[in-house]
Amino acid sequence: MQYAKLNSGANMPMVGIGTWTLKGDKCRESVRKALEVGYIHIDTAEAYDNQEQVALGIKDSGVERDKIFITSKVWKTNLRYDDTLEACDNTLKELQTDYLDLYLIHWPNDEIPMKETFRALTKLKDDGKVKDIGVSNFTIQHLEEAMSVTETAISVDQVKYHPYDNPNDLLEYCNENNIVVTAYSPFGKGDLFSDEELNKIAESHDKSLAQIILKWLIQKDIVVIPRSSSKDHLKANLDLFDWEISDDVVQKLENLT
Ligand SMILES: NC(=O)c1ccc[n+]([C@@H]2O[C@H](COP(=O)([O-])OP(=O)(O)OC[C@H]3O[C@@H](n4cnc5c(N)ncnc54)[C@H](OP(=O)(O)O)[C@@H]3O)[C@@H](O)[C@H]2O)c1
């Protein structure tokens, strides 16, 4: 596994499992399978309505809490100070844990002053309930505003990032400001699997199309959180660390936007 260093000094595994749309037993089993094949990083959110099943999947796997990096997110209607504190307590309860490795604002909400939310996130960090704080779906303008209202380091921006949606200006801004970028929907929720150019690249590397996309992102120092319920796909999506894609292939992927 490779890691991204966060502001707290914590190591964030570069590959995690996404859990959006996974519910009930399907979620529980996917999380168990992922941990069994070697994942140590799980992405969830209060809005996914699956945190209790994530906790059960972790329990089933037998992997200890302190070996796993867990990210959750506060929904955009819960960004008032008291609401954020309460949302975090609910999430901790549902996940059966007393801390989150990373807690994100799921979406910006212009109707609630960011200062208020960051005051709550800072308290959660000071209280040891979350190790790092961050944001999701924030543009450069949102990040500028966020950094102007808080002294607490923003460790991560989780955004949509894949070959058709490649916000390199945001990545550059985050790199300059010590913010790790996490790519969500790396396969465009599955839409990229029929791309001819990507299929050709994958064939010529003797890798799957999914692996080529994930490797391209990791080589850009972007954390990835692909979702899968298939043990074979989960294994393949983790098999990324003893090979490289060349500069000319990277360029081809960059040009697919
Ligand atoms: N912050 C946000 O606002 C936000 C928004 C969207 C998503 N996210 C996070 O990002 C995660 C990932 O994004 P996503 O759920 O939108 O979808 P995604 O990871 O882009 O795509 C998931 C689809 O790809 C398939 N797949 C996975 N690995 C494969 C492989 N090796 N070969 C072939 N097919 C494969 C899966 O099917 P199988 O199950 O059959 O493998 C599934 O249908 C989410 O689950 C969530 O945790 C965050």
PDB file of C-alpha atoms and ligand atoms in Angstrom:
ATOM      1  CA  MET A   1       0.000   0.000   0.000  1.00  0.00           C
ATOM      2  CA  GLN A   2       1.099   3.568  -0.611  1.00  0.00           C
ATOM      3  CA  TYR A   3       0.004   6.418   1.658  1.00  0.00           C
ATOM      4  CA  ALA A   4      -0.739  10.126   1.452  1.00  0.00           C
ATOM      5  CA  LYS A   5       0.480  12.163   4.423  1.00  0.00           C
ATOM      6  CA  LEU A   6      -2.247  14.264   6.050  1.00  0.00           C
ATOM      7  CA  ASN A   7      -1.841  17.451   8.072  1.00  0.00           C
ATOM      8  CA  SER A   8      -2.223  15.592  11.375  1.00  0.00           C
ATOM      9  CA  GLY A   9       0.737  13.419  10.375  1.00  0.00           C
ATOM     10  CA  ALA A  10      -1.592  10.454   9.735  1.00  0.00           C
ATOM     11  CA  ASN A  11      -1.077   8.180   6.747  1.00  0.00           C
ATOM     12  CA  MET A  12      -4.083   7.891   4.450  1.00  0.00           C
ATOM     13  CA  PRO A  13      -4.054   4.707   2.326  1.00  0.00           C
ATOM     14  CA  MET A  14      -4.028   5.677  -1.382  1.00  0.00           C
ATOM     15  CA  VAL A  15      -6.736   3.086  -2.168  1.00  0.00           C
ATOM     16  CA  GLY A  16      -9.987   2.712  -0.282  1.00  0.00           C
ATOM     17  CA  ILE A  17     -13.394   1.194  -0.877  1.00  0.00           C
ATOM     18  CA  GLY A  18     -16.362   3.388  -1.801  1.00  0.00           C
ATOM     19  CA  THR A  19     -19.759   2.478  -0.356  1.00  0.00           C
ATOM     20  CA  TRP A  20     -22.243   4.860  -2.001  1.00  0.00           C
ATOM     21  CA  THR A  21     -25.437   2.979  -3.053  1.00  0.00           C
ATOM     22  CA  LEU A  22     -24.414  -0.107  -1.048  1.00  0.00           C
ATOM     23  CA  LYS A  23     -27.142  -0.939   1.475  1.00  0.00           C
ATOM     24  CA  GLY A  24     -28.105  -3.711   3.878  1.00  0.00           C
ATOM     25  CA  ASP A  25     -26.379  -7.083   3.535  1.00  0.00           C
ATOM     26  CA  LYS A  26     -24.795  -6.088   0.225  1.00  0.00           C
ATOM     27  CA  CYS A  27     -22.935  -3.308   2.011  1.00  0.00           C
ATOM     28  CA  ARG A  28     -22.003  -5.498   4.977  1.00  0.00           C
ATOM     29  CA  GLU A  29     -20.643  -8.238   2.679  1.00  0.00           C
ATOM     30  CA  SER A  30     -18.783  -5.844   0.373  1.00  0.00           C
ATOM     31  CA  VAL A  31     -17.012  -4.257   3.342  1.00  0.00           C
ATOM     32  CA  ARG A  32     -16.113  -7.678   4.793  1.00  0.00           C
ATOM     33  CA  LYS A  33     -14.807  -8.927   1.410  1.00  0.00           C
ATOM     34  CA  ALA A  34     -12.789  -5.747   0.898  1.00  0.00           C
ATOM     35  CA  LEU A  35     -11.113  -6.014   4.292  1.00  0.00           C
ATOM     36  CA  GLU A  36     -10.437  -9.726   3.693  1.00  0.00           C
ATOM     37  CA  VAL A  37      -8.580  -9.016   0.437  1.00  0.00           C
ATOM     38  CA  GLY A  38      -6.466  -6.299   2.060  1.00  0.00           C
ATOM     39  CA  TYR A  39      -8.277  -2.939   1.983  1.00  0.00           C
ATOM     40  CA  ILE A  40      -7.660  -0.796   5.050  1.00  0.00           C
ATOM     41  CA  HIS A  41      -9.611   2.317   4.049  1.00  0.00           C
ATOM     42  CA  ILE A  42     -13.393   2.753   3.862  1.00  0.00           C
ATOM     43  CA  ASP A  43     -15.365   5.733   2.574  1.00  0.00           C
ATOM     44  CA  THR A  44     -18.899   6.287   3.836  1.00  0.00           C
ATOM     45  CA  ALA A  45     -21.228   9.183   4.754  1.00  0.00           C
ATOM     46  CA  GLU A  46     -24.298   9.818   6.880  1.00  0.00           C
ATOM     47  CA  ALA A  47     -26.209  10.395   3.618  1.00  0.00           C
ATOM     48  CA  TYR A  48     -25.404   6.869   2.379  1.00  0.00           C
ATOM     49  CA  ASP A  49     -27.611   5.429   5.095  1.00  0.00           C
ATOM     50  CA  ASN A  50     -25.278   2.424   5.427  1.00  0.00           C
ATOM     51  CA  GLN A  51     -22.963   3.211   8.326  1.00  0.00           C
ATOM     52  CA  GLU A  52     -24.451   0.515  10.572  1.00  0.00           C
ATOM     53  CA  GLN A  53     -23.829  -2.070   7.838  1.00  0.00           C
ATOM     54  CA  VAL A  54     -20.283  -0.784   7.355  1.00  0.00           C
ATOM     55  CA  ALA A  55     -19.703  -1.382  11.077  1.00  0.00           C
ATOM     56  CA  LEU A  56     -21.087  -4.928  10.798  1.00  0.00           C
ATOM     57  CA  GLY A  57     -18.851  -5.646   7.787  1.00  0.00           C
ATOM     58  CA  ILE A  58     -15.818  -4.487   9.773  1.00  0.00           C
ATOM     59  CA  LYS A  59     -16.854  -6.698  12.698  1.00  0.00           C
ATOM     60  CA  ASP A  60     -17.354  -9.727  10.405  1.00  0.00           C
ATOM     61  CA  SER A  61     -13.871  -9.260   8.928  1.00  0.00           C
ATOM     62  CA  GLY A  62     -12.168  -9.424  12.321  1.00  0.00           C
ATOM     63  CA  VAL A  63      -9.857  -6.557  11.342  1.00  0.00           C
ATOM     64  CA  GLU A  64      -9.165  -4.271  14.289  1.00  0.00           C
ATOM     65  CA  ARG A  65     -10.422  -0.673  14.239  1.00  0.00           C
ATOM     66  CA  ASP A  66      -6.965   0.855  14.571  1.00  0.00           C
ATOM     67  CA  LYS A  67      -5.804  -0.916  11.387  1.00  0.00           C
ATOM     68  CA  ILE A  68      -8.528   0.787   9.315  1.00  0.00           C
ATOM     69  CA  PHE A  69      -8.805   4.336   8.000  1.00  0.00           C
ATOM     70  CA  ILE A  70     -12.453   5.469   8.071  1.00  0.00           C
ATOM     71  CA  THR A  71     -13.809   8.546   6.310  1.00  0.00           C
ATOM     72  CA  SER A  72     -17.320   9.856   6.848  1.00  0.00           C
ATOM     73  CA  LYS A  73     -19.096  13.045   5.802  1.00  0.00           C
ATOM     74  CA  VAL A  74     -21.586  15.462   7.317  1.00  0.00           C
ATOM     75  CA  TRP A  75     -24.539  16.200   5.022  1.00  0.00           C
ATOM     76  CA  LYS A  76     -25.071  19.740   3.735  1.00  0.00           C
ATOM     77  CA  THR A  77     -28.209  20.406   5.794  1.00  0.00           C
ATOM     78  CA  ASN A  78     -26.318  19.628   9.013  1.00  0.00           C
ATOM     79  CA  LEU A  79     -23.681  22.339   8.757  1.00  0.00           C
ATOM     80  CA  ARG A  80     -24.901  24.518  11.658  1.00  0.00           C
ATOM     81  CA  TYR A  81     -22.551  24.274  14.665  1.00  0.00           C
ATOM     82  CA  ASP A  82     -24.794  22.112  16.870  1.00  0.00           C
ATOM     83  CA  ASP A  83     -26.043  20.027  13.947  1.00  0.00           C
ATOM     84  CA  THR A  84     -22.508  19.128  12.865  1.00  0.00           C
ATOM     85  CA  LEU A  85     -21.569  18.039  16.394  1.00  0.00           C
ATOM     86  CA  GLU A  86     -24.732  15.948  16.634  1.00  0.00           C
ATOM     87  CA  ALA A  87     -24.260  14.442  13.156  1.00  0.00           C
ATOM     88  CA  CYS A  88     -20.744  13.353  14.077  1.00  0.00           C
ATOM     89  CA  ASP A  89     -21.944  11.730  17.315  1.00  0.00           C
ATOM     90  CA  ASN A  90     -24.623   9.820  15.359  1.00  0.00           C
ATOM     91  CA  THR A  91     -22.052   8.687  12.810  1.00  0.00           C
ATOM     92  CA  LEU A  92     -19.680   7.480  15.538  1.00  0.00           C
ATOM     93  CA  LYS A  93     -22.542   5.543  17.098  1.00  0.00           C
ATOM     94  CA  GLU A  94     -23.588   3.976  13.793  1.00  0.00           C
ATOM     95  CA  LEU A  95     -20.014   3.041  12.939  1.00  0.00           C
ATOM     96  CA  GLN A  96     -19.455   1.682  16.474  1.00  0.00           C
ATOM     97  CA  THR A  97     -16.265   3.655  16.905  1.00  0.00           C
ATOM     98  CA  ASP A  98     -15.083   6.523  19.077  1.00  0.00           C
ATOM     99  CA  TYR A  99     -13.166   8.364  16.352  1.00  0.00           C
ATOM    100  CA  LEU A 100     -13.089   8.992  12.600  1.00  0.00           C
ATOM    101  CA  ASP A 101      -9.814   9.207  10.726  1.00  0.00           C
ATOM    102  CA  LEU A 102     -11.289  11.834   8.444  1.00  0.00           C
ATOM    103  CA  TYR A 103     -14.519  13.866   8.585  1.00  0.00           C
ATOM    104  CA  LEU A 104     -15.613  15.830   5.510  1.00  0.00           C
ATOM    105  CA  ILE A 105     -18.212  18.453   4.677  1.00  0.00           C
ATOM    106  CA  HIS A 106     -20.058  16.441   1.998  1.00  0.00           C
ATOM    107  CA  TRP A 107     -21.181  19.438  -0.114  1.00  0.00           C
ATOM    108  CA  PRO A 108     -20.823  23.190   0.364  1.00  0.00           C
ATOM    109  CA  ASN A 109     -24.009  25.018   1.392  1.00  0.00           C
ATOM    110  CA  ASP A 110     -24.123  28.759   0.679  1.00  0.00           C
ATOM    111  CA  GLU A 111     -26.959  29.214   3.172  1.00  0.00           C
ATOM    112  CA  ILE A 112     -24.884  28.310   6.223  1.00  0.00           C
ATOM    113  CA  PRO A 113     -21.738  30.326   7.038  1.00  0.00           C
ATOM    114  CA  MET A 114     -18.667  28.103   6.597  1.00  0.00           C
ATOM    115  CA  LYS A 115     -17.129  29.656   9.690  1.00  0.00           C
ATOM    116  CA  GLU A 116     -19.794  27.997  11.836  1.00  0.00           C
ATOM    117  CA  THR A 117     -19.170  24.530  10.385  1.00  0.00           C
ATOM    118  CA  PHE A 118     -15.395  24.811  10.698  1.00  0.00           C
ATOM    119  CA  ARG A 119     -15.772  25.890  14.330  1.00  0.00           C
ATOM    120  CA  ALA A 120     -17.654  22.634  14.930  1.00  0.00           C
ATOM    121  CA  LEU A 121     -15.117  20.556  12.980  1.00  0.00           C
ATOM    122  CA  THR A 122     -12.301  22.148  14.972  1.00  0.00           C
ATOM    123  CA  LYS A 123     -14.042  21.244  18.230  1.00  0.00           C
ATOM    124  CA  LEU A 124     -14.472  17.650  17.011  1.00  0.00           C
ATOM    125  CA  LYS A 125     -10.769  17.546  16.197  1.00  0.00           C
ATOM    126  CA  ASP A 126      -9.784  19.087  19.542  1.00  0.00           C
ATOM    127  CA  ASP A 127     -12.010  16.550  21.324  1.00  0.00           C
ATOM    128  CA  GLY A 128     -10.285  13.661  19.511  1.00  0.00           C
ATOM    129  CA  LYS A 129     -13.486  12.557  17.749  1.00  0.00           C
ATOM    130  CA  VAL A 130     -11.928  13.155  14.327  1.00  0.00           C
ATOM    131  CA  LYS A 131      -8.227  12.993  13.424  1.00  0.00           C
ATOM    132  CA  ASP A 132      -8.338  15.122  10.268  1.00  0.00           C
ATOM    133  CA  ILE A 133     -10.987  17.336   8.731  1.00  0.00           C
ATOM    134  CA  GLY A 134     -11.703  18.044   5.097  1.00  0.00           C
ATOM    135  CA  VAL A 135     -14.251  18.861   2.451  1.00  0.00           C
ATOM    136  CA  SER A 136     -15.893  17.346  -0.600  1.00  0.00           C
ATOM    137  CA  ASN A 137     -17.153  18.888  -3.832  1.00  0.00           C
ATOM    138  CA  PHE A 138     -15.324  22.140  -2.992  1.00  0.00           C
ATOM    139  CA  THR A 139     -14.060  24.288  -5.887  1.00  0.00           C
ATOM    140  CA  ILE A 140     -10.969  26.510  -5.629  1.00  0.00           C
ATOM    141  CA  GLN A 141     -13.272  29.406  -4.623  1.00  0.00           C
ATOM    142  CA  HIS A 142     -14.855  27.314  -1.852  1.00  0.00           C
ATOM    143  CA  LEU A 143     -11.403  26.285  -0.600  1.00  0.00           C
ATOM    144  CA  GLU A 144     -10.230  29.894  -0.580  1.00  0.00           C
ATOM    145  CA  GLU A 145     -13.235  30.877   1.504  1.00  0.00           C
ATOM    146  CA  ALA A 146     -12.754  27.882   3.820  1.00  0.00           C
ATOM    147  CA  MET A 147      -9.106  28.699   4.462  1.00  0.00           C
ATOM    148  CA  SER A 148     -10.027  32.310   5.202  1.00  0.00           C
ATOM    149  CA  VAL A 149     -12.466  31.322   7.986  1.00  0.00           C
ATOM    150  CA  THR A 150     -10.487  28.644   9.826  1.00  0.00           C
ATOM    151  CA  GLU A 151      -7.004  28.157  11.187  1.00  0.00           C
ATOM    152  CA  THR A 152      -7.530  24.407  11.270  1.00  0.00           C
ATOM    153  CA  ALA A 153      -5.774  22.628   8.431  1.00  0.00           C
ATOM    154  CA  ILE A 154      -8.041  21.247   5.712  1.00  0.00           C
ATOM    155  CA  SER A 155      -6.496  17.891   4.889  1.00  0.00           C
ATOM    156  CA  VAL A 156      -8.567  16.563   1.979  1.00  0.00           C
ATOM    157  CA  ASP A 157     -10.883  17.638  -0.848  1.00  0.00           C
ATOM    158  CA  GLN A 158     -12.860  14.659  -2.198  1.00  0.00           C
ATOM    159  CA  VAL A 159     -14.076  15.411  -5.720  1.00  0.00           C
ATOM    160  CA  LYS A 160     -15.226  13.686  -8.896  1.00  0.00           C
ATOM    161  CA  TYR A 161     -12.054  12.802 -10.791  1.00  0.00           C
ATOM    162  CA  HIS A 162     -11.752  10.526 -13.798  1.00  0.00           C
ATOM    163  CA  PRO A 163     -10.522  10.702 -17.411  1.00  0.00           C
ATOM    164  CA  TYR A 164     -13.628  12.592 -18.633  1.00  0.00           C
ATOM    165  CA  ASP A 165     -13.636  14.920 -15.625  1.00  0.00           C
ATOM    166  CA  ASN A 166     -10.073  15.929 -14.896  1.00  0.00           C
ATOM    167  CA  PRO A 167      -9.872  19.145 -12.804  1.00  0.00           C
ATOM    168  CA  ASN A 168      -6.092  19.626 -12.966  1.00  0.00           C
ATOM    169  CA  ASP A 169      -6.353  23.280 -11.862  1.00  0.00           C
ATOM    170  CA  LEU A 170      -7.997  22.167  -8.609  1.00  0.00           C
ATOM    171  CA  LEU A 171      -5.327  19.467  -8.138  1.00  0.00           C
ATOM    172  CA  GLU A 172      -2.568  22.047  -8.578  1.00  0.00           C
ATOM    173  CA  TYR A 173      -4.230  24.388  -6.073  1.00  0.00           C
ATOM    174  CA  CYS A 174      -4.611  21.554  -3.546  1.00  0.00           C
ATOM    175  CA  ASN A 175      -0.981  20.483  -3.989  1.00  0.00           C
ATOM    176  CA  GLU A 176       0.128  24.061  -3.295  1.00  0.00           C
ATOM    177  CA  ASN A 177      -1.978  24.159  -0.118  1.00  0.00           C
ATOM    178  CA  ASN A 178      -1.157  20.733   1.352  1.00  0.00           C
ATOM    179  CA  ILE A 179      -4.621  19.373   0.617  1.00  0.00           C
ATOM    180  CA  VAL A 180      -4.782  15.747  -0.513  1.00  0.00           C
ATOM    181  CA  VAL A 181      -7.218  15.137  -3.388  1.00  0.00           C
ATOM    182  CA  THR A 182      -9.405  12.031  -3.277  1.00  0.00           C
ATOM    183  CA  ALA A 183     -11.058  10.919  -6.519  1.00  0.00           C
ATOM    184  CA  TYR A 184     -14.657   9.786  -6.251  1.00  0.00           C
ATOM    185  CA  SER A 185     -16.482   7.948  -9.041  1.00  0.00           C
ATOM    186  CA  PRO A 186     -13.131   7.039 -10.681  1.00  0.00           C
ATOM    187  CA  PHE A 187     -15.041   4.925 -13.247  1.00  0.00           C
ATOM    188  CA  GLY A 188     -17.781   7.535 -13.722  1.00  0.00           C
ATOM    189  CA  LYS A 189     -20.096   5.146 -11.820  1.00  0.00           C
ATOM    190  CA  GLY A 190     -19.296   2.564 -14.521  1.00  0.00           C
ATOM    191  CA  ASP A 191     -19.741   4.774 -17.617  1.00  0.00           C
ATOM    192  CA  LEU A 192     -16.066   4.614 -18.603  1.00  0.00           C
ATOM    193  CA  PHE A 193     -15.957   0.863 -19.181  1.00  0.00           C
ATOM    194  CA  SER A 194     -17.113   1.194 -22.799  1.00  0.00           C
ATOM    195  CA  ASP A 195     -14.472   3.774 -23.807  1.00  0.00           C
ATOM    196  CA  GLU A 196     -12.598   2.423 -26.868  1.00  0.00           C
ATOM    197  CA  GLU A 197      -9.321   4.267 -26.283  1.00  0.00           C
ATOM    198  CA  LEU A 198      -9.187   3.177 -22.630  1.00  0.00           C
ATOM    199  CA  ASN A 199      -9.899  -0.425 -23.631  1.00  0.00           C
ATOM    200  CA  LYS A 200      -7.042  -0.318 -26.174  1.00  0.00           C
ATOM    201  CA  ILE A 201      -4.627   1.064 -23.546  1.00  0.00           C
ATOM    202  CA  ALA A 202      -5.679  -1.605 -21.051  1.00  0.00           C
ATOM    203  CA  GLU A 203      -5.189  -4.421 -23.585  1.00  0.00           C
ATOM    204  CA  SER A 204      -1.733  -3.209 -24.546  1.00  0.00           C
ATOM    205  CA  HIS A 205      -0.711  -3.215 -20.835  1.00  0.00           C
ATOM    206  CA  ASP A 206      -2.298  -6.552 -20.062  1.00  0.00           C
ATOM    207  CA  LYS A 207      -4.243  -4.776 -17.295  1.00  0.00           C
ATOM    208  CA  SER A 208      -7.925  -4.072 -16.849  1.00  0.00           C
ATOM    209  CA  LEU A 209      -9.425  -0.723 -17.802  1.00  0.00           C
ATOM    210  CA  ALA A 210     -10.233  -0.151 -14.104  1.00  0.00           C
ATOM    211  CA  GLN A 211      -6.593  -0.690 -13.140  1.00  0.00           C
ATOM    212  CA  ILE A 212      -5.351   1.741 -15.803  1.00  0.00           C
ATOM    213  CA  ILE A 213      -7.637   4.511 -14.516  1.00  0.00           C
ATOM    214  CA  LEU A 214      -6.748   3.900 -10.860  1.00  0.00           C
ATOM    215  CA  LYS A 215      -3.026   3.781 -11.636  1.00  0.00           C
ATOM    216  CA  TRP A 216      -3.245   7.026 -13.624  1.00  0.00           C
ATOM    217  CA  LEU A 217      -4.866   8.711 -10.597  1.00  0.00           C
ATOM    218  CA  ILE A 218      -2.378   7.294  -8.086  1.00  0.00           C
ATOM    219  CA  GLN A 219       0.545   8.404 -10.263  1.00  0.00           C
ATOM    220  CA  LYS A 220      -0.959  11.912  -9.962  1.00  0.00           C
ATOM    221  CA  ASP A 221      -0.813  11.453  -6.132  1.00  0.00           C
ATOM    222  CA  ILE A 222      -4.599  11.256  -5.962  1.00  0.00           C
ATOM    223  CA  VAL A 223      -6.242   8.889  -3.452  1.00  0.00           C
ATOM    224  CA  VAL A 224      -8.870   6.579  -5.032  1.00  0.00           C
ATOM    225  CA  ILE A 225     -12.037   5.057  -3.535  1.00  0.00           C
ATOM    226  CA  PRO A 226     -13.540   2.753  -6.190  1.00  0.00           C
ATOM    227  CA  ARG A 227     -16.732   0.901  -5.241  1.00  0.00           C
ATOM    228  CA  SER A 228     -17.166  -2.791  -5.940  1.00  0.00           C
ATOM    229  CA  SER A 229     -19.153  -5.706  -4.569  1.00  0.00           C
ATOM    230  CA  SER A 230     -17.182  -8.298  -6.532  1.00  0.00           C
ATOM    231  CA  LYS A 231     -14.253  -9.989  -4.823  1.00  0.00           C
ATOM    232  CA  ASP A 232     -12.370 -10.253  -8.147  1.00  0.00           C
ATOM    233  CA  HIS A 233     -12.854  -6.563  -8.896  1.00  0.00           C
ATOM    234  CA  LEU A 234     -11.901  -5.613  -5.334  1.00  0.00           C
ATOM    235  CA  LYS A 235      -8.659  -7.602  -5.648  1.00  0.00           C
ATOM    236  CA  ALA A 236      -7.846  -6.168  -9.081  1.00  0.00           C
ATOM    237  CA  ASN A 237      -8.512  -2.607  -7.894  1.00  0.00           C
ATOM    238  CA  LEU A 238      -5.878  -3.076  -5.188  1.00  0.00           C
ATOM    239  CA  ASP A 239      -3.242  -4.570  -7.476  1.00  0.00           C
ATOM    240  CA  LEU A 240      -1.649  -1.281  -8.449  1.00  0.00           C
ATOM    241  CA  PHE A 241       1.710  -0.973  -6.787  1.00  0.00           C
ATOM    242  CA  ASP A 242       4.331  -2.967  -8.711  1.00  0.00           C
ATOM    243  CA  TRP A 243       3.867  -1.518 -12.173  1.00  0.00           C
ATOM    244  CA  GLU A 244       3.756   1.897 -13.857  1.00  0.00           C
ATOM    245  CA  ILE A 245       2.105   3.549 -16.822  1.00  0.00           C
ATOM    246  CA  SER A 246       4.440   5.443 -19.120  1.00  0.00           C
ATOM    247  CA  ASP A 247       4.386   9.193 -19.779  1.00  0.00           C
ATOM    248  CA  ASP A 248       2.876   8.784 -23.246  1.00  0.00           C
ATOM    249  CA  VAL A 249       0.003   6.697 -21.858  1.00  0.00           C
ATOM    250  CA  VAL A 250      -0.512   9.264 -19.078  1.00  0.00           C
ATOM    251  CA  GLN A 251      -0.764  11.903 -21.822  1.00  0.00           C
ATOM    252  CA  LYS A 252      -3.369   9.847 -23.698  1.00  0.00           C
ATOM    253  CA  LEU A 253      -5.469   9.641 -20.523  1.00  0.00           C
ATOM    254  CA  GLU A 254      -5.060  13.377 -19.913  1.00  0.00           C
ATOM    255  CA  ASN A 255      -6.358  14.056 -23.434  1.00  0.00           C
ATOM    256  CA  LEU A 256      -9.581  12.076 -22.980  1.00  0.00           C
ATOM    257  CA  THR A 257     -11.226  14.928 -21.038  1.00  0.00           C
TER     258      THR A 257
HETATM  259  N1  LIG B   1     -18.252  12.911  -2.032  1.00  0.00           N
HETATM  260  C1  LIG B   1     -19.197  12.695  -2.911  1.00  0.00           C
HETATM  261  O1  LIG B   1     -20.075  13.552  -3.187  1.00  0.00           O
HETATM  262  C2  LIG B   1     -19.235  11.370  -3.625  1.00  0.00           C
HETATM  263  C3  LIG B   1     -20.048  11.218  -4.770  1.00  0.00           C
HETATM  264  C4  LIG B   1     -20.022   9.980  -5.414  1.00  0.00           C
HETATM  265  C5  LIG B   1     -19.226   8.955  -4.921  1.00  0.00           C
HETATM  266  N2  LIG B   1     -18.478   9.125  -3.786  1.00  0.00           N
HETATM  267  C6  LIG B   1     -17.643   8.024  -3.223  1.00  0.00           C
HETATM  268  O2  LIG B   1     -16.849   7.457  -4.273  1.00  0.00           O
HETATM  269  C7  LIG B   1     -17.103   6.066  -4.346  1.00  0.00           C
HETATM  270  C8  LIG B   1     -16.874   5.520  -5.757  1.00  0.00           C
HETATM  271  O3  LIG B   1     -17.689   6.155  -6.713  1.00  0.00           O
HETATM  272  P1  LIG B   1     -19.046   5.500  -7.317  1.00  0.00           P
HETATM  273  O4  LIG B   1     -19.689   4.669  -6.296  1.00  0.00           O
HETATM  274  O5  LIG B   1     -19.803   6.644  -7.882  1.00  0.00           O
HETATM  275  O6  LIG B   1     -18.632   4.581  -8.528  1.00  0.00           O
HETATM  276  P2  LIG B   1     -17.297   4.067  -9.258  1.00  0.00           P
HETATM  277  O7  LIG B   1     -16.331   3.554  -8.257  1.00  0.00           O
HETATM  278  O8  LIG B   1     -16.864   5.080 -10.259  1.00  0.00           O
HETATM  279  O9  LIG B   1     -17.926   2.843 -10.098  1.00  0.00           O
HETATM  280  C9  LIG B   1     -18.528   1.753  -9.487  1.00  0.00           C
HETATM  281  C10 LIG B   1     -18.914   0.752 -10.560  1.00  0.00           C
HETATM  282  O10 LIG B   1     -17.734   0.196 -11.146  1.00  0.00           O
HETATM  283  C11 LIG B   1     -17.807  -1.223 -11.138  1.00  0.00           C
HETATM  284  N3  LIG B   1     -16.447  -1.754 -10.954  1.00  0.00           N
HETATM  285  C12 LIG B   1     -15.621  -1.542  -9.894  1.00  0.00           C
HETATM  286  N4  LIG B   1     -14.422  -2.140 -10.093  1.00  0.00           N
HETATM  287  C13 LIG B   1     -14.506  -2.758 -11.296  1.00  0.00           C
HETATM  288  C14 LIG B   1     -13.583  -3.538 -12.046  1.00  0.00           C
HETATM  289  N5  LIG B   1     -12.343  -3.796 -11.591  1.00  0.00           N
HETATM  290  N6  LIG B   1     -13.994  -4.036 -13.246  1.00  0.00           N
HETATM  291  C15 LIG B   1     -15.246  -3.770 -13.727  1.00  0.00           C
HETATM  292  N7  LIG B   1     -16.162  -3.035 -13.054  1.00  0.00           N
HETATM  293  C16 LIG B   1     -15.789  -2.524 -11.850  1.00  0.00           C
HETATM  294  C17 LIG B   1     -18.711  -1.595  -9.988  1.00  0.00           C
HETATM  295  O11 LIG B   1     -19.377  -2.810 -10.231  1.00  0.00           O
HETATM  296  P3  LIG B   1     -19.047  -4.171  -9.372  1.00  0.00           P
HETATM  297  O12 LIG B   1     -19.665  -3.981  -8.027  1.00  0.00           O
HETATM  298  O13 LIG B   1     -19.690  -5.228 -10.199  1.00  0.00           O
HETATM  299  O14 LIG B   1     -17.559  -4.329  -9.318  1.00  0.00           O
HETATM  300  C18 LIG B   1     -19.701  -0.427  -9.994  1.00  0.00           C
HETATM  301  O15 LIG B   1     -20.762  -0.689 -10.895  1.00  0.00           O
HETATM  302  C19 LIG B   1     -18.542   5.966  -3.838  1.00  0.00           C
HETATM  303  O16 LIG B   1     -18.939   4.648  -3.559  1.00  0.00           O
HETATM  304  C20 LIG B   1     -18.488   6.897  -2.654  1.00  0.00           C
HETATM  305  O17 LIG B   1     -17.880   6.261  -1.531  1.00  0.00           O
HETATM  306  C21 LIG B   1     -18.469  10.323  -3.144  1.00  0.00           C
END
